[in-house]
């Protein structure tokens, strides 16, 4: 079997008092275990006026699980409890569940076009018929959605699901790898909604605070049982490469000699 990366989905809000200790407990366990899991947080539209980064997709994802209170945490589509009750043993137990899917995900971001593109490859050790592929763009840390629960920064915040929160139905066979290339463009300029009553309209605006801080995750889920079979966090493609360097490339330093500032030029 293939090593499982558990998917941790947390439903939270900057207006939710109990969400702060839930998030604190989650990070006290996972911060030292990076690379062993995939996490995503869906900011919600309650209590009160809700989190400014709540979106239609984050609310729909909560409704997918029929969740009516927060904080709530799903482990691979199950467990469904308060993140404050999450333990290191639960993490270790989740990783011990065999997976039969190997997922590789690479992405790159075009800052000028505000476009993120990804390449996904899935190799299966058995057939998976009519499962859901979910892909999401996540911002590693945000600050501007502070409200009244005492949190001043928010990690692993979902910004966009591709193509949307419903995912896409796929069948993956043992005989053939599944591959997918897709991109999403963040339109317009940044806007901080006053509250969850005016969510971001992705056709004309976005809520990404720092484009250098976004990445892509993906997971395969059974639409009948909600079980997540495997999850992956994307790796950014190299922005530069030395593979094409030739001997006739030149390096010059000027002025030379110098005992102060100098310029290095590489042709």
PDB file of C-alpha atoms in Angstrom:
ATOM      1  CA  UNK A   1       0.000   0.000   0.000  1.00  0.00           C
ATOM      2  CA  UNK A   2       0.923   3.668  -0.239  1.00  0.00           C
ATOM      3  CA  UNK A   3       1.536   5.955   2.721  1.00  0.00           C
ATOM      4  CA  UNK A   4      -1.636   7.885   3.505  1.00  0.00           C
ATOM      5  CA  UNK A   5      -1.657  11.660   3.939  1.00  0.00           C
ATOM      6  CA  UNK A   6      -4.714  12.309   6.130  1.00  0.00           C
ATOM      7  CA  UNK A   7      -6.927  15.194   5.056  1.00  0.00           C
ATOM      8  CA  UNK A   8      -7.864  17.509   7.917  1.00  0.00           C
ATOM      9  CA  UNK A   9     -10.802  19.795   7.116  1.00  0.00           C
ATOM     10  CA  UNK A  10     -11.576  22.397   9.769  1.00  0.00           C
ATOM     11  CA  UNK A  11     -14.675  24.601   9.810  1.00  0.00           C
ATOM     12  CA  UNK A  12     -13.952  27.779  11.725  1.00  0.00           C
ATOM     13  CA  UNK A  13     -14.564  31.532  11.914  1.00  0.00           C
ATOM     14  CA  UNK A  14     -12.909  34.619  13.354  1.00  0.00           C
ATOM     15  CA  UNK A  15     -16.248  35.371  15.062  1.00  0.00           C
ATOM     16  CA  UNK A  16     -16.334  31.993  16.834  1.00  0.00           C
ATOM     17  CA  UNK A  17     -14.905  32.048  20.363  1.00  0.00           C
ATOM     18  CA  UNK A  18     -14.375  28.263  20.718  1.00  0.00           C
ATOM     19  CA  UNK A  19     -12.662  28.165  17.318  1.00  0.00           C
ATOM     20  CA  UNK A  20      -9.536  29.781  18.721  1.00  0.00           C
ATOM     21  CA  UNK A  21      -8.688  26.980  21.211  1.00  0.00           C
ATOM     22  CA  UNK A  22      -9.650  24.449  18.554  1.00  0.00           C
ATOM     23  CA  UNK A  23      -7.150  25.910  16.092  1.00  0.00           C
ATOM     24  CA  UNK A  24      -4.506  26.265  18.795  1.00  0.00           C
ATOM     25  CA  UNK A  25      -4.836  22.601  19.725  1.00  0.00           C
ATOM     26  CA  UNK A  26      -4.720  21.518  16.095  1.00  0.00           C
ATOM     27  CA  UNK A  27      -1.498  23.424  15.453  1.00  0.00           C
ATOM     28  CA  UNK A  28       0.109  22.272  18.690  1.00  0.00           C
ATOM     29  CA  UNK A  29      -0.078  18.760  17.254  1.00  0.00           C
ATOM     30  CA  UNK A  30       0.508  19.313  13.542  1.00  0.00           C
ATOM     31  CA  UNK A  31       3.113  22.089  13.361  1.00  0.00           C
ATOM     32  CA  UNK A  32       5.880  19.613  14.196  1.00  0.00           C
ATOM     33  CA  UNK A  33       4.497  17.057  11.725  1.00  0.00           C
ATOM     34  CA  UNK A  34       4.462  19.029   8.488  1.00  0.00           C
ATOM     35  CA  UNK A  35       4.550  16.831   5.423  1.00  0.00           C
ATOM     36  CA  UNK A  36       2.549  14.095   7.139  1.00  0.00           C
ATOM     37  CA  UNK A  37      -0.924  15.454   6.350  1.00  0.00           C
ATOM     38  CA  UNK A  38      -2.916  17.889   4.240  1.00  0.00           C
ATOM     39  CA  UNK A  39      -5.003  20.584   5.948  1.00  0.00           C
ATOM     40  CA  UNK A  40      -7.622  23.074   4.797  1.00  0.00           C
ATOM     41  CA  UNK A  41      -9.760  25.509   6.762  1.00  0.00           C
ATOM     42  CA  UNK A  42     -13.136  26.773   5.634  1.00  0.00           C
ATOM     43  CA  UNK A  43     -14.000  30.164   7.166  1.00  0.00           C
ATOM     44  CA  UNK A  44     -17.728  30.265   7.950  1.00  0.00           C
ATOM     45  CA  UNK A  45     -20.581  32.798   7.823  1.00  0.00           C
ATOM     46  CA  UNK A  46     -21.568  32.483  11.498  1.00  0.00           C
ATOM     47  CA  UNK A  47     -21.816  33.092  14.431  1.00  0.00           C
ATOM     48  CA  UNK A  48     -22.796  36.735  14.223  1.00  0.00           C
ATOM     49  CA  UNK A  49     -21.744  38.424  11.009  1.00  0.00           C
ATOM     50  CA  UNK A  50     -19.283  35.622  10.217  1.00  0.00           C
ATOM     51  CA  UNK A  51     -15.741  35.586   8.915  1.00  0.00           C
ATOM     52  CA  UNK A  52     -14.901  38.093   6.125  1.00  0.00           C
ATOM     53  CA  UNK A  53     -13.238  35.279   4.169  1.00  0.00           C
ATOM     54  CA  UNK A  54     -16.292  33.041   4.235  1.00  0.00           C
ATOM     55  CA  UNK A  55     -17.308  32.153   0.687  1.00  0.00           C
ATOM     56  CA  UNK A  56     -20.210  30.379  -0.950  1.00  0.00           C
ATOM     57  CA  UNK A  57     -17.886  27.418  -1.497  1.00  0.00           C
ATOM     58  CA  UNK A  58     -16.761  27.199   2.136  1.00  0.00           C
ATOM     59  CA  UNK A  59     -20.389  27.248   3.307  1.00  0.00           C
ATOM     60  CA  UNK A  60     -21.355  24.641   0.704  1.00  0.00           C
ATOM     61  CA  UNK A  61     -18.538  22.420   1.894  1.00  0.00           C
ATOM     62  CA  UNK A  62     -19.953  22.619   5.432  1.00  0.00           C
ATOM     63  CA  UNK A  63     -23.384  21.702   4.101  1.00  0.00           C
ATOM     64  CA  UNK A  64     -21.857  18.727   2.272  1.00  0.00           C
ATOM     65  CA  UNK A  65     -21.174  17.217   5.697  1.00  0.00           C
ATOM     66  CA  UNK A  66     -24.459  18.530   7.201  1.00  0.00           C
ATOM     67  CA  UNK A  67     -22.474  20.447   9.825  1.00  0.00           C
ATOM     68  CA  UNK A  68     -24.531  22.944  11.839  1.00  0.00           C
ATOM     69  CA  UNK A  69     -22.046  24.060  14.519  1.00  0.00           C
ATOM     70  CA  UNK A  70     -18.411  25.126  14.670  1.00  0.00           C
ATOM     71  CA  UNK A  71     -15.616  24.504  15.377  1.00  0.00           C
ATOM     72  CA  UNK A  72     -15.796  21.149  13.631  1.00  0.00           C
ATOM     73  CA  UNK A  73     -13.076  18.985  12.152  1.00  0.00           C
ATOM     74  CA  UNK A  74     -13.256  16.132   9.660  1.00  0.00           C
ATOM     75  CA  UNK A  75     -10.501  13.514   9.377  1.00  0.00           C
ATOM     76  CA  UNK A  76     -10.563  11.899   5.939  1.00  0.00           C
ATOM     77  CA  UNK A  77     -14.276  12.674   5.675  1.00  0.00           C
ATOM     78  CA  UNK A  78     -15.104  11.232   9.100  1.00  0.00           C
ATOM     79  CA  UNK A  79     -14.552  11.732  12.863  1.00  0.00           C
ATOM     80  CA  UNK A  80     -16.566  15.013  12.836  1.00  0.00           C
ATOM     81  CA  UNK A  81     -15.708  16.519  16.219  1.00  0.00           C
ATOM     82  CA  UNK A  82     -14.304  19.689  17.769  1.00  0.00           C
ATOM     83  CA  UNK A  83     -10.714  20.381  16.727  1.00  0.00           C
ATOM     84  CA  UNK A  84      -9.971  20.930  20.419  1.00  0.00           C
ATOM     85  CA  UNK A  85     -10.440  17.165  20.868  1.00  0.00           C
ATOM     86  CA  UNK A  86      -7.910  16.246  18.182  1.00  0.00           C
ATOM     87  CA  UNK A  87      -4.924  14.274  19.500  1.00  0.00           C
ATOM     88  CA  UNK A  88      -1.518  13.111  18.306  1.00  0.00           C
ATOM     89  CA  UNK A  89      -2.767   9.539  18.551  1.00  0.00           C
ATOM     90  CA  UNK A  90      -5.590  10.313  16.128  1.00  0.00           C
ATOM     91  CA  UNK A  91      -3.011  11.666  13.717  1.00  0.00           C
ATOM     92  CA  UNK A  92      -0.827   8.578  14.001  1.00  0.00           C
ATOM     93  CA  UNK A  93      -3.838   6.262  13.669  1.00  0.00           C
ATOM     94  CA  UNK A  94      -4.977   8.082  10.525  1.00  0.00           C
ATOM     95  CA  UNK A  95      -1.590   7.668   8.879  1.00  0.00           C
ATOM     96  CA  UNK A  96      -1.662   3.927   9.573  1.00  0.00           C
ATOM     97  CA  UNK A  97      -4.759   3.403   7.414  1.00  0.00           C
ATOM     98  CA  UNK A  98      -3.513   2.000   4.084  1.00  0.00           C
ATOM     99  CA  UNK A  99      -4.021   4.006   0.921  1.00  0.00           C
ATOM    100  CA  UNK A 100      -4.056   2.600  -2.596  1.00  0.00           C
ATOM    101  CA  UNK A 101      -3.576   5.877  -4.437  1.00  0.00           C
ATOM    102  CA  UNK A 102      -0.346   7.715  -5.186  1.00  0.00           C
ATOM    103  CA  UNK A 103      -0.917  11.400  -5.987  1.00  0.00           C
ATOM    104  CA  UNK A 104       1.651  13.846  -7.362  1.00  0.00           C
ATOM    105  CA  UNK A 105       0.802  17.525  -7.706  1.00  0.00           C
ATOM    106  CA  UNK A 106       2.878  20.407  -9.053  1.00  0.00           C
ATOM    107  CA  UNK A 107       1.797  24.003  -9.507  1.00  0.00           C
ATOM    108  CA  UNK A 108       3.123  27.332 -10.682  1.00  0.00           C
ATOM    109  CA  UNK A 109       1.875  30.898 -10.369  1.00  0.00           C
ATOM    110  CA  UNK A 110       2.009  33.634 -12.975  1.00  0.00           C
ATOM    111  CA  UNK A 111       2.019  36.805 -10.899  1.00  0.00           C
ATOM    112  CA  UNK A 112       1.382  39.150 -13.832  1.00  0.00           C
ATOM    113  CA  UNK A 113      -1.709  37.207 -14.907  1.00  0.00           C
ATOM    114  CA  UNK A 114      -2.701  36.265 -11.328  1.00  0.00           C
ATOM    115  CA  UNK A 115      -3.057  32.710 -12.630  1.00  0.00           C
ATOM    116  CA  UNK A 116      -2.204  29.493 -10.812  1.00  0.00           C
ATOM    117  CA  UNK A 117      -1.790  26.315 -12.866  1.00  0.00           C
ATOM    118  CA  UNK A 118      -1.304  22.765 -11.723  1.00  0.00           C
ATOM    119  CA  UNK A 119      -0.438  19.314 -13.062  1.00  0.00           C
ATOM    120  CA  UNK A 120      -1.897  16.330 -11.209  1.00  0.00           C
ATOM    121  CA  UNK A 121      -0.951  12.683 -11.680  1.00  0.00           C
ATOM    122  CA  UNK A 122      -2.711   9.828  -9.856  1.00  0.00           C
ATOM    123  CA  UNK A 123      -1.508   6.230  -9.891  1.00  0.00           C
ATOM    124  CA  UNK A 124      -3.864   3.605  -8.443  1.00  0.00           C
ATOM    125  CA  UNK A 125      -3.134   0.145  -7.044  1.00  0.00           C
ATOM    126  CA  UNK A 126      -6.785  -0.791  -7.521  1.00  0.00           C
ATOM    127  CA  UNK A 127      -9.761   0.584  -9.448  1.00  0.00           C
ATOM    128  CA  UNK A 128     -11.666   3.575  -8.071  1.00  0.00           C
ATOM    129  CA  UNK A 129     -14.920   4.146  -9.926  1.00  0.00           C
ATOM    130  CA  UNK A 130     -16.995   7.330  -9.775  1.00  0.00           C
ATOM    131  CA  UNK A 131     -15.057   9.009  -6.994  1.00  0.00           C
ATOM    132  CA  UNK A 132     -14.803  12.763  -6.478  1.00  0.00           C
ATOM    133  CA  UNK A 133     -11.643  14.697  -7.195  1.00  0.00           C
ATOM    134  CA  UNK A 134     -11.453  17.923  -5.206  1.00  0.00           C
ATOM    135  CA  UNK A 135      -8.820  20.594  -5.828  1.00  0.00           C
ATOM    136  CA  UNK A 136      -8.452  23.732  -3.723  1.00  0.00           C
ATOM    137  CA  UNK A 137      -6.260  26.833  -3.635  1.00  0.00           C
ATOM    138  CA  UNK A 138      -5.128  27.588  -0.094  1.00  0.00           C
ATOM    139  CA  UNK A 139      -3.442  30.643   1.429  1.00  0.00           C
ATOM    140  CA  UNK A 140      -0.898  29.596   4.047  1.00  0.00           C
ATOM    141  CA  UNK A 141      -1.572  32.493   6.433  1.00  0.00           C
ATOM    142  CA  UNK A 142      -3.921  35.490   6.476  1.00  0.00           C
ATOM    143  CA  UNK A 143      -4.212  38.465   8.825  1.00  0.00           C
ATOM    144  CA  UNK A 144      -6.877  40.844   7.523  1.00  0.00           C
ATOM    145  CA  UNK A 145      -9.922  38.776   8.528  1.00  0.00           C
ATOM    146  CA  UNK A 146      -9.479  39.444  12.260  1.00  0.00           C
ATOM    147  CA  UNK A 147     -12.744  39.856  14.139  1.00  0.00           C
ATOM    148  CA  UNK A 148     -13.645  39.257  17.794  1.00  0.00           C
ATOM    149  CA  UNK A 149     -12.451  35.793  18.860  1.00  0.00           C
ATOM    150  CA  UNK A 150      -8.878  36.807  19.739  1.00  0.00           C
ATOM    151  CA  UNK A 151      -7.152  35.207  16.775  1.00  0.00           C
ATOM    152  CA  UNK A 152      -4.787  37.502  14.891  1.00  0.00           C
ATOM    153  CA  UNK A 153      -3.630  35.136  12.159  1.00  0.00           C
ATOM    154  CA  UNK A 154      -5.289  32.306  10.289  1.00  0.00           C
ATOM    155  CA  UNK A 155      -3.553  29.408   8.603  1.00  0.00           C
ATOM    156  CA  UNK A 156      -4.424  27.128   5.674  1.00  0.00           C
ATOM    157  CA  UNK A 157      -7.364  29.278   4.557  1.00  0.00           C
ATOM    158  CA  UNK A 158      -9.318  28.008   1.552  1.00  0.00           C
ATOM    159  CA  UNK A 159      -9.501  30.653  -1.177  1.00  0.00           C
ATOM    160  CA  UNK A 160     -10.977  28.813  -4.168  1.00  0.00           C
ATOM    161  CA  UNK A 161     -12.047  25.314  -5.129  1.00  0.00           C
ATOM    162  CA  UNK A 162     -11.504  24.174  -8.709  1.00  0.00           C
ATOM    163  CA  UNK A 163     -13.714  24.132 -10.571  1.00  0.00           C
ATOM    164  CA  UNK A 164     -15.970  24.573  -7.527  1.00  0.00           C
ATOM    165  CA  UNK A 165     -16.982  22.885  -4.261  1.00  0.00           C
ATOM    166  CA  UNK A 166     -18.737  20.001  -6.054  1.00  0.00           C
ATOM    167  CA  UNK A 167     -15.455  18.691  -7.480  1.00  0.00           C
ATOM    168  CA  UNK A 168     -15.453  16.396 -10.488  1.00  0.00           C
ATOM    169  CA  UNK A 169     -16.458  12.768 -10.817  1.00  0.00           C
ATOM    170  CA  UNK A 170     -13.578  10.588 -12.033  1.00  0.00           C
ATOM    171  CA  UNK A 171     -12.774   6.910 -12.430  1.00  0.00           C
ATOM    172  CA  UNK A 172      -9.192   5.820 -11.847  1.00  0.00           C
ATOM    173  CA  UNK A 173      -8.059   2.369 -12.891  1.00  0.00           C
ATOM    174  CA  UNK A 174      -5.071   0.289 -11.925  1.00  0.00           C
ATOM    175  CA  UNK A 175      -4.110  -0.008 -15.576  1.00  0.00           C
ATOM    176  CA  UNK A 176      -3.945   3.708 -16.430  1.00  0.00           C
ATOM    177  CA  UNK A 177      -2.687   6.773 -14.629  1.00  0.00           C
ATOM    178  CA  UNK A 178      -5.088   9.687 -14.287  1.00  0.00           C
ATOM    179  CA  UNK A 179      -3.691  13.079 -15.256  1.00  0.00           C
ATOM    180  CA  UNK A 180      -5.188  16.550 -15.163  1.00  0.00           C
ATOM    181  CA  UNK A 181      -3.905  20.029 -15.995  1.00  0.00           C
ATOM    182  CA  UNK A 182      -5.977  23.015 -14.945  1.00  0.00           C
ATOM    183  CA  UNK A 183      -5.605  26.689 -14.104  1.00  0.00           C
ATOM    184  CA  UNK A 184      -7.504  29.419 -12.318  1.00  0.00           C
ATOM    185  CA  UNK A 185      -7.162  33.188 -12.670  1.00  0.00           C
ATOM    186  CA  UNK A 186      -7.853  35.498  -9.759  1.00  0.00           C
ATOM    187  CA  UNK A 187      -9.735  38.365 -11.341  1.00  0.00           C
ATOM    188  CA  UNK A 188      -9.584  42.044 -10.402  1.00  0.00           C
ATOM    189  CA  UNK A 189      -8.161  43.400  -7.175  1.00  0.00           C
ATOM    190  CA  UNK A 190      -8.086  42.420  -3.530  1.00  0.00           C
ATOM    191  CA  UNK A 191     -11.131  43.254  -1.438  1.00  0.00           C
ATOM    192  CA  UNK A 192     -11.683  42.671   2.264  1.00  0.00           C
ATOM    193  CA  UNK A 193     -15.393  42.039   2.815  1.00  0.00           C
ATOM    194  CA  UNK A 194     -16.840  43.794   5.849  1.00  0.00           C
ATOM    195  CA  UNK A 195     -18.353  40.482   6.916  1.00  0.00           C
ATOM    196  CA  UNK A 196     -19.712  37.225   5.510  1.00  0.00           C
ATOM    197  CA  UNK A 197     -22.803  38.959   4.160  1.00  0.00           C
ATOM    198  CA  UNK A 198     -20.824  40.269   1.166  1.00  0.00           C
ATOM    199  CA  UNK A 199     -18.650  37.330   0.073  1.00  0.00           C
ATOM    200  CA  UNK A 200     -16.032  37.602  -2.641  1.00  0.00           C
ATOM    201  CA  UNK A 201     -17.300  37.428  -6.227  1.00  0.00           C
ATOM    202  CA  UNK A 202     -14.576  35.410  -7.968  1.00  0.00           C
ATOM    203  CA  UNK A 203     -15.602  36.700 -11.380  1.00  0.00           C
ATOM    204  CA  UNK A 204     -14.384  40.220 -10.559  1.00  0.00           C
ATOM    205  CA  UNK A 205     -12.316  40.244  -7.331  1.00  0.00           C
ATOM    206  CA  UNK A 206     -10.287  38.160  -4.889  1.00  0.00           C
ATOM    207  CA  UNK A 207      -9.295  38.019  -1.227  1.00  0.00           C
ATOM    208  CA  UNK A 208      -5.710  36.762  -1.540  1.00  0.00           C
ATOM    209  CA  UNK A 209      -3.482  38.814   0.760  1.00  0.00           C
ATOM    210  CA  UNK A 210      -0.168  37.519  -0.613  1.00  0.00           C
ATOM    211  CA  UNK A 211       0.086  35.577  -3.865  1.00  0.00           C
ATOM    212  CA  UNK A 212       3.489  34.256  -2.794  1.00  0.00           C
ATOM    213  CA  UNK A 213       1.660  32.438   0.002  1.00  0.00           C
ATOM    214  CA  UNK A 214      -0.817  30.352  -2.009  1.00  0.00           C
ATOM    215  CA  UNK A 215      -0.557  26.710  -2.995  1.00  0.00           C
ATOM    216  CA  UNK A 216      -2.732  23.872  -4.312  1.00  0.00           C
ATOM    217  CA  UNK A 217      -4.032  20.729  -2.609  1.00  0.00           C
ATOM    218  CA  UNK A 218      -6.095  17.827  -3.960  1.00  0.00           C
ATOM    219  CA  UNK A 219      -7.912  14.808  -2.611  1.00  0.00           C
ATOM    220  CA  UNK A 220      -9.983  11.828  -3.754  1.00  0.00           C
ATOM    221  CA  UNK A 221     -13.269  11.238  -1.889  1.00  0.00           C
ATOM    222  CA  UNK A 222     -16.018   8.632  -2.041  1.00  0.00           C
ATOM    223  CA  UNK A 223     -19.320  10.500  -2.658  1.00  0.00           C
ATOM    224  CA  UNK A 224     -21.345   7.779  -0.942  1.00  0.00           C
ATOM    225  CA  UNK A 225     -19.356   7.191   2.269  1.00  0.00           C
ATOM    226  CA  UNK A 226     -17.458  10.534   2.325  1.00  0.00           C
ATOM    227  CA  UNK A 227     -14.213   8.604   2.916  1.00  0.00           C
ATOM    228  CA  UNK A 228     -11.144  10.417   1.633  1.00  0.00           C
ATOM    229  CA  UNK A 229      -8.852   7.845   0.040  1.00  0.00           C
ATOM    230  CA  UNK A 230      -5.787  10.056  -0.337  1.00  0.00           C
ATOM    231  CA  UNK A 231      -4.735  13.703  -0.264  1.00  0.00           C
ATOM    232  CA  UNK A 232      -1.728  15.632  -1.518  1.00  0.00           C
ATOM    233  CA  UNK A 233      -0.250  19.091  -1.067  1.00  0.00           C
ATOM    234  CA  UNK A 234       1.269  20.499  -4.223  1.00  0.00           C
ATOM    235  CA  UNK A 235       4.918  21.332  -4.764  1.00  0.00           C
ATOM    236  CA  UNK A 236       5.790  24.536  -6.588  1.00  0.00           C
ATOM    237  CA  UNK A 237       7.598  24.056  -9.859  1.00  0.00           C
ATOM    238  CA  UNK A 238      11.126  25.447 -10.007  1.00  0.00           C
ATOM    239  CA  UNK A 239      11.084  29.066 -11.117  1.00  0.00           C
ATOM    240  CA  UNK A 240      14.610  28.785 -12.464  1.00  0.00           C
ATOM    241  CA  UNK A 241      16.846  26.035 -13.754  1.00  0.00           C
ATOM    242  CA  UNK A 242      20.557  25.659 -14.416  1.00  0.00           C
ATOM    243  CA  UNK A 243      20.097  22.706 -16.761  1.00  0.00           C
ATOM    244  CA  UNK A 244      20.711  24.818 -19.869  1.00  0.00           C
ATOM    245  CA  UNK A 245      23.836  26.638 -18.748  1.00  0.00           C
ATOM    246  CA  UNK A 246      26.641  26.433 -21.317  1.00  0.00           C
ATOM    247  CA  UNK A 247      30.354  27.031 -21.050  1.00  0.00           C
ATOM    248  CA  UNK A 248      30.138  30.309 -22.966  1.00  0.00           C
ATOM    249  CA  UNK A 249      28.046  31.963 -20.239  1.00  0.00           C
ATOM    250  CA  UNK A 250      29.973  34.795 -18.648  1.00  0.00           C
ATOM    251  CA  UNK A 251      30.108  36.393 -15.229  1.00  0.00           C
ATOM    252  CA  UNK A 252      31.507  39.889 -14.757  1.00  0.00           C
ATOM    253  CA  UNK A 253      32.040  42.073 -11.709  1.00  0.00           C
ATOM    254  CA  UNK A 254      32.352  45.849 -11.980  1.00  0.00           C
ATOM    255  CA  UNK A 255      34.002  48.011 -10.923  1.00  0.00           C
ATOM    256  CA  UNK A 256      36.871  45.634 -10.374  1.00  0.00           C
ATOM    257  CA  UNK A 257      38.738  45.946  -8.112  1.00  0.00           C
ATOM    258  CA  UNK A 258      36.420  47.580  -5.601  1.00  0.00           C
ATOM    259  CA  UNK A 259      36.365  48.154  -1.867  1.00  0.00           C
ATOM    260  CA  UNK A 260      32.734  49.228  -1.733  1.00  0.00           C
ATOM    261  CA  UNK A 261      29.617  48.402  -3.784  1.00  0.00           C
ATOM    262  CA  UNK A 262      29.890  46.338  -6.946  1.00  0.00           C
ATOM    263  CA  UNK A 263      27.581  44.909  -9.591  1.00  0.00           C
ATOM    264  CA  UNK A 264      27.512  41.258 -10.613  1.00  0.00           C
ATOM    265  CA  UNK A 265      26.307  40.533 -14.135  1.00  0.00           C
ATOM    266  CA  UNK A 266      25.550  37.042 -15.413  1.00  0.00           C
ATOM    267  CA  UNK A 267      25.028  36.549 -19.154  1.00  0.00           C
TER     268      UNK A 267
END
